[in-house]
Amino acid sequence: TIFDAAMRYQAAGVPTVVFAGEEYGTGSSRDWAAKGTMLLGIKAVVAKSFERIHRSNLVGMGVLPLQFKAGDSWQALGLTGEEVVNILVDPALAPQSDATLVVTRADGSRLERPLTLRVDTPVEADYLRHGGILPYVLRQLLAD
């Protein structure tokens, strides 16, 4: 099951990335869907597009939302699930900045594609730097 696989990856210390299509998060129970994503150990979602509120909720849970550039998708890249995926993001987490998807296939070949970081405001970047909105707020309270 997805849960069993997620728990194995977490136990092994392997962060997980979800690849998705258009309007990722549409029809979800929104904040619970983002909480479930975070609890499964998913660190990033790479989608063709996001449902607006769900994207914001992912940020609030500390999950990195990334968007394929026009013409790219997990299908167009020929992803099978056997690859090792790395995502290179500017540590400044500047809103709407570019990131790089690095895919290493089982045969050792590499593929790089640009992505857009779907952090839309400086406050969202702060949330991500702290691991989500709750850690951000707690750190603000402790700093006072």
GROMACS .gro file of N, CA, C and O in nm, residues 19-79:
model
  244
   19PHE      N    1   0.476   1.303  -0.808
   19PHE     CA    2   0.459   1.364  -0.939
   19PHE      C    3   0.311   1.359  -0.972
   19PHE      O    4   0.248   1.254  -0.955
   20ALA      N    5   0.258   1.472  -1.020
   20ALA     CA    6   0.114   1.481  -1.041
   20ALA      C    7   0.082   1.553  -1.170
   20ALA      O    8   0.170   1.611  -1.234
   21GLY      N    9  -0.046   1.552  -1.204
   21GLY     CA   10  -0.094   1.616  -1.326
   21GLY      C   11  -0.145   1.756  -1.300
   21GLY      O   12  -0.090   1.831  -1.220
   22GLU      N   13  -0.254   1.789  -1.366
   22GLU     CA   14  -0.311   1.923  -1.358
   22GLU      C   15  -0.405   1.936  -1.238
   22GLU      O   16  -0.471   1.841  -1.199
   23GLU      N   17  -0.410   2.059  -1.185
   23GLU     CA   18  -0.499   2.093  -1.073
   23GLU      C   19  -0.483   1.998  -0.955
   23GLU      O   20  -0.582   1.953  -0.895
   24TYR      N   21  -0.358   1.966  -0.922
   24TYR     CA   22  -0.331   1.877  -0.809
   24TYR      C   23  -0.398   1.931  -0.683
   24TYR      O   24  -0.383   2.047  -0.649
   25GLY      N   25  -0.471   1.846  -0.616
   25GLY     CA   26  -0.540   1.883  -0.492
   25GLY      C   27  -0.686   1.916  -0.510
   25GLY      O   28  -0.757   1.933  -0.411
   26THR      N   29  -0.735   1.922  -0.633
   26THR     CA   30  -0.876   1.952  -0.655
   26THR      C   31  -0.962   1.838  -0.599
   26THR      O   32  -0.934   1.721  -0.622
   27GLY      N   33  -1.064   1.876  -0.523
   27GLY     CA   34  -1.156   1.777  -0.468
   27GLY      C   35  -1.108   1.714  -0.339
   27GLY      O   36  -1.177   1.630  -0.281
   28SER      N   37  -0.993   1.754  -0.291
   28SER     CA   38  -0.941   1.698  -0.165
   28SER      C   39  -1.010   1.767  -0.048
   28SER      O   40  -1.074   1.871  -0.063
   29SER      N   41  -0.994   1.709   0.068
   29SER     CA   42  -1.047   1.776   0.188
   29SER      C   43  -0.950   1.883   0.235
   29SER      O   44  -0.949   1.922   0.349
   30ARG      N   45  -0.870   1.926   0.145
   30ARG     CA   46  -0.778   2.037   0.156
   30ARG      C   47  -0.679   2.028   0.269
   30ARG      O   48  -0.576   1.967   0.255
   31ASP      N   49  -0.706   2.087   0.386
   31ASP     CA   50  -0.601   2.088   0.487
   31ASP      C   51  -0.566   1.948   0.533
   31ASP      O   52  -0.450   1.917   0.558
   32TRP      N   53  -0.663   1.857   0.538
   32TRP     CA   54  -0.631   1.720   0.577
   32TRP      C   55  -0.550   1.650   0.469
   32TRP      O   56  -0.463   1.568   0.500
   33ALA      N   57  -0.576   1.681   0.346
   33ALA     CA   58  -0.498   1.621   0.237
   33ALA      C   59  -0.353   1.664   0.246
   33ALA      O   60  -0.261   1.584   0.227
   34ALA      N   61  -0.328   1.790   0.277
   34ALA     CA   62  -0.191   1.839   0.290
   34ALA      C   63  -0.126   1.779   0.415
   34ALA      O   64  -0.008   1.745   0.414
   35LYS      N   65  -0.202   1.764   0.523
   35LYS     CA   66  -0.148   1.700   0.644
   35LYS      C   67  -0.111   1.555   0.616
   35LYS      O   68  -0.006   1.508   0.658
   36GLY      N   69  -0.197   1.485   0.544
   36GLY     CA   70  -0.168   1.346   0.509
   36GLY      C   71  -0.043   1.335   0.425
   36GLY      O   72   0.041   1.246   0.445
   37THR      N   73  -0.027   1.426   0.331
   37THR     CA   74   0.092   1.428   0.246
   37THR      C   75   0.217   1.443   0.332
   37THR      O   76   0.313   1.368   0.318
   38MET      N   77   0.214   1.538   0.424
   38MET     CA   78   0.329   1.562   0.512
   38MET      C   79   0.354   1.441   0.601
   38MET      O   80   0.469   1.398   0.618
   39LEU      N   81   0.250   1.383   0.658
   39LEU     CA   82   0.267   1.268   0.749
   39LEU      C   83   0.321   1.145   0.677
   39LEU      O   84   0.382   1.059   0.740
   40LEU      N   85   0.298   1.135   0.546
   40LEU     CA   86   0.353   1.024   0.468
   40LEU      C   87   0.502   1.045   0.436
   40LEU      O   88   0.565   0.959   0.377
   41GLY      N   89   0.557   1.159   0.476
   41GLY     CA   90   0.699   1.185   0.452
   41GLY      C   91   0.728   1.246   0.316
   41GLY      O   92   0.843   1.251   0.273
   42ILE      N   93   0.625   1.294   0.250
   42ILE     CA   94   0.644   1.356   0.119
   42ILE      C   95   0.701   1.495   0.140
   42ILE      O   96   0.645   1.576   0.213
   43LYS      N   97   0.813   1.522   0.076
   43LYS     CA   98   0.883   1.650   0.093
   43LYS      C   99   0.853   1.749  -0.018
   43LYS      O  100   0.871   1.869   0.000
   44ALA      N  101   0.809   1.698  -0.134
   44ALA     CA  102   0.781   1.786  -0.248
   44ALA      C  103   0.674   1.724  -0.336
   44ALA      O  104   0.664   1.601  -0.346
   45VAL      N  105   0.596   1.810  -0.399
   45VAL     CA  106   0.499   1.769  -0.501
   45VAL      C  107   0.535   1.846  -0.627
   45VAL      O  108   0.545   1.969  -0.625
   46VAL      N  109   0.555   1.773  -0.737
   46VAL     CA  110   0.583   1.834  -0.867
   46VAL      C  111   0.462   1.807  -0.954
   46VAL      O  112   0.430   1.691  -0.982
   47ALA      N  113   0.392   1.913  -0.995
   47ALA     CA  114   0.267   1.897  -1.069
   47ALA      C  115   0.264   1.989  -1.190
   47ALA      O  116   0.341   2.085  -1.199
   48LYS      N  117   0.172   1.961  -1.282
   48LYS     CA  118   0.151   2.051  -1.396
   48LYS      C  119   0.085   2.180  -1.349
   48LYS      O  120   0.112   2.287  -1.402
   49SER      N  121  -0.005   2.169  -1.250
   49SER     CA  122  -0.067   2.286  -1.188
   49SER      C  123  -0.129   2.243  -1.055
   49SER      O  124  -0.145   2.123  -1.029
   50PHE      N  125  -0.162   2.342  -0.972
   50PHE     CA  126  -0.215   2.317  -0.839
   50PHE      C  127  -0.350   2.384  -0.820
   50PHE      O  128  -0.373   2.494  -0.869
   51GLU      N  129  -0.436   2.319  -0.743
   51GLU     CA  130  -0.555   2.386  -0.693
   51GLU      C  131  -0.504   2.488  -0.593
   51GLU      O  132  -0.417   2.458  -0.511
   52ARG      N  133  -0.555   2.609  -0.599
   52ARG     CA  134  -0.499   2.724  -0.526
   52ARG      C  135  -0.488   2.700  -0.375
   52ARG      O  136  -0.382   2.721  -0.316
   53ILE      N  137  -0.594   2.659  -0.312
   53ILE     CA  138  -0.592   2.644  -0.166
   53ILE      C  139  -0.504   2.526  -0.125
   53ILE      O  140  -0.431   2.533  -0.026
   54HIS      N  141  -0.509   2.419  -0.201
   54HIS     CA  142  -0.427   2.302  -0.166
   54HIS      C  143  -0.278   2.337  -0.175
   54HIS      O  144  -0.200   2.295  -0.089
   55ARG      N  145  -0.238   2.414  -0.275
   55ARG     CA  146  -0.098   2.456  -0.286
   55ARG      C  147  -0.057   2.531  -0.161
   55ARG      O  148   0.047   2.505  -0.101
   56SER      N  149  -0.141   2.623  -0.117
   56SER     CA  150  -0.113   2.700   0.003
   56SER      C  151  -0.106   2.610   0.127
   56SER      O  152  -0.020   2.628   0.214
   57ASN      N  153  -0.195   2.512   0.135
   57ASN     CA  154  -0.194   2.419   0.248
   57ASN      C  155  -0.068   2.332   0.248
   57ASN      O  156  -0.016   2.299   0.354
   58LEU      N  157  -0.020   2.294   0.130
   58LEU     CA  158   0.105   2.218   0.123
   58LEU      C  159   0.219   2.300   0.184
   58LEU      O  160   0.298   2.250   0.264
   59VAL      N  161   0.227   2.427   0.146
   59VAL     CA  162   0.329   2.516   0.201
   59VAL      C  163   0.316   2.522   0.353
   59VAL      O  164   0.415   2.512   0.426
   60GLY      N  165   0.193   2.536   0.401
   60GLY     CA  166   0.168   2.542   0.545
   60GLY      C  167   0.213   2.417   0.619
   60GLY      O  168   0.247   2.423   0.737
   61MET      N  169   0.217   2.305   0.549
   61MET     CA  170   0.262   2.179   0.609
   61MET      C  171   0.411   2.155   0.586
   61MET      O  172   0.465   2.053   0.627
   62GLY      N  173   0.478   2.249   0.517
   62GLY     CA  174   0.621   2.234   0.493
   62GLY      C  175   0.655   2.149   0.372
   62GLY      O  176   0.769   2.105   0.358
   63VAL      N  177   0.557   2.125   0.285
   63VAL     CA  178   0.579   2.046   0.163
   63VAL      C  179   0.605   2.142   0.048
   63VAL      O  180   0.528   2.235   0.025
   64LEU      N  181   0.712   2.119  -0.024
   64LEU     CA  182   0.755   2.207  -0.133
   64LEU      C  183   0.670   2.185  -0.258
   64LEU      O  184   0.671   2.077  -0.315
   65PRO      N  185   0.594   2.287  -0.303
   65PRO     CA  186   0.518   2.274  -0.427
   65PRO      C  187   0.601   2.324  -0.546
   65PRO      O  188   0.652   2.436  -0.545
   66LEU      N  189   0.616   2.241  -0.646
   66LEU     CA  190   0.692   2.275  -0.766
   66LEU      C  191   0.608   2.247  -0.888
   66LEU      O  192   0.532   2.149  -0.891
   67GLN      N  193   0.622   2.330  -0.990
   67GLN     CA  194   0.540   2.315  -1.109
   67GLN      C  195   0.627   2.293  -1.231
   67GLN      O  196   0.729   2.361  -1.250
   68PHE      N  197   0.586   2.195  -1.313
   68PHE     CA  198   0.653   2.173  -1.440
   68PHE      C  199   0.640   2.297  -1.527
   68PHE      O  200   0.541   2.369  -1.521
   69LYS      N  201   0.740   2.322  -1.608
   69LYS     CA  202   0.731   2.426  -1.710
   69LYS      C  203   0.640   2.374  -1.822
   69LYS      O  204   0.618   2.254  -1.835
   70ALA      N  205   0.590   2.465  -1.905
   70ALA     CA  206   0.500   2.427  -2.014
   70ALA      C  207   0.561   2.317  -2.100
   70ALA      O  208   0.678   2.322  -2.136
   71GLY      N  209   0.483   2.215  -2.128
   71GLY     CA  210   0.526   2.105  -2.213
   71GLY      C  211   0.587   1.989  -2.138
   71GLY      O  212   0.602   1.881  -2.194
   72ASP      N  213   0.624   2.009  -2.012
   72ASP     CA  214   0.681   1.900  -1.934
   72ASP      C  215   0.576   1.836  -1.845
   72ASP      O  216   0.479   1.900  -1.803
   73SER      N  217   0.595   1.710  -1.816
   73SER     CA  218   0.512   1.633  -1.724
   73SER      C  219   0.591   1.509  -1.688
   73SER      O  220   0.692   1.478  -1.752
   74TRP      N  221   0.545   1.436  -1.588
   74TRP     CA  222   0.617   1.313  -1.554
   74TRP      C  223   0.607   1.214  -1.670
   74TRP      O  224   0.701   1.140  -1.696
   75GLN      N  225   0.494   1.217  -1.744
   75GLN     CA  226   0.480   1.127  -1.858
   75GLN      C  227   0.577   1.165  -1.970
   75GLN      O  228   0.642   1.079  -2.029
   76ALA      N  229   0.586   1.296  -1.999
   76ALA     CA  230   0.676   1.342  -2.105
   76ALA      C  231   0.821   1.309  -2.074
   76ALA      O  232   0.902   1.288  -2.164
   77LEU      N  233   0.855   1.305  -1.945
   77LEU     CA  234   0.991   1.273  -1.905
   77LEU      C  235   1.016   1.122  -1.901
   77LEU      O  236   1.129   1.079  -1.882
   78GLY      N  237   0.910   1.044  -1.918
   78GLY     CA  238   0.925   0.899  -1.920
   78GLY      C  239   0.958   0.839  -1.785
   78GLY      O  240   1.025   0.736  -1.777
   79LEU      N  241   0.909   0.902  -1.678
   79LEU     CA  242   0.938   0.851  -1.544
   79LEU      C  243   0.862   0.721  -1.519
   79LEU      O  244   0.745   0.708  -1.553
   0.00000   0.00000   0.00000
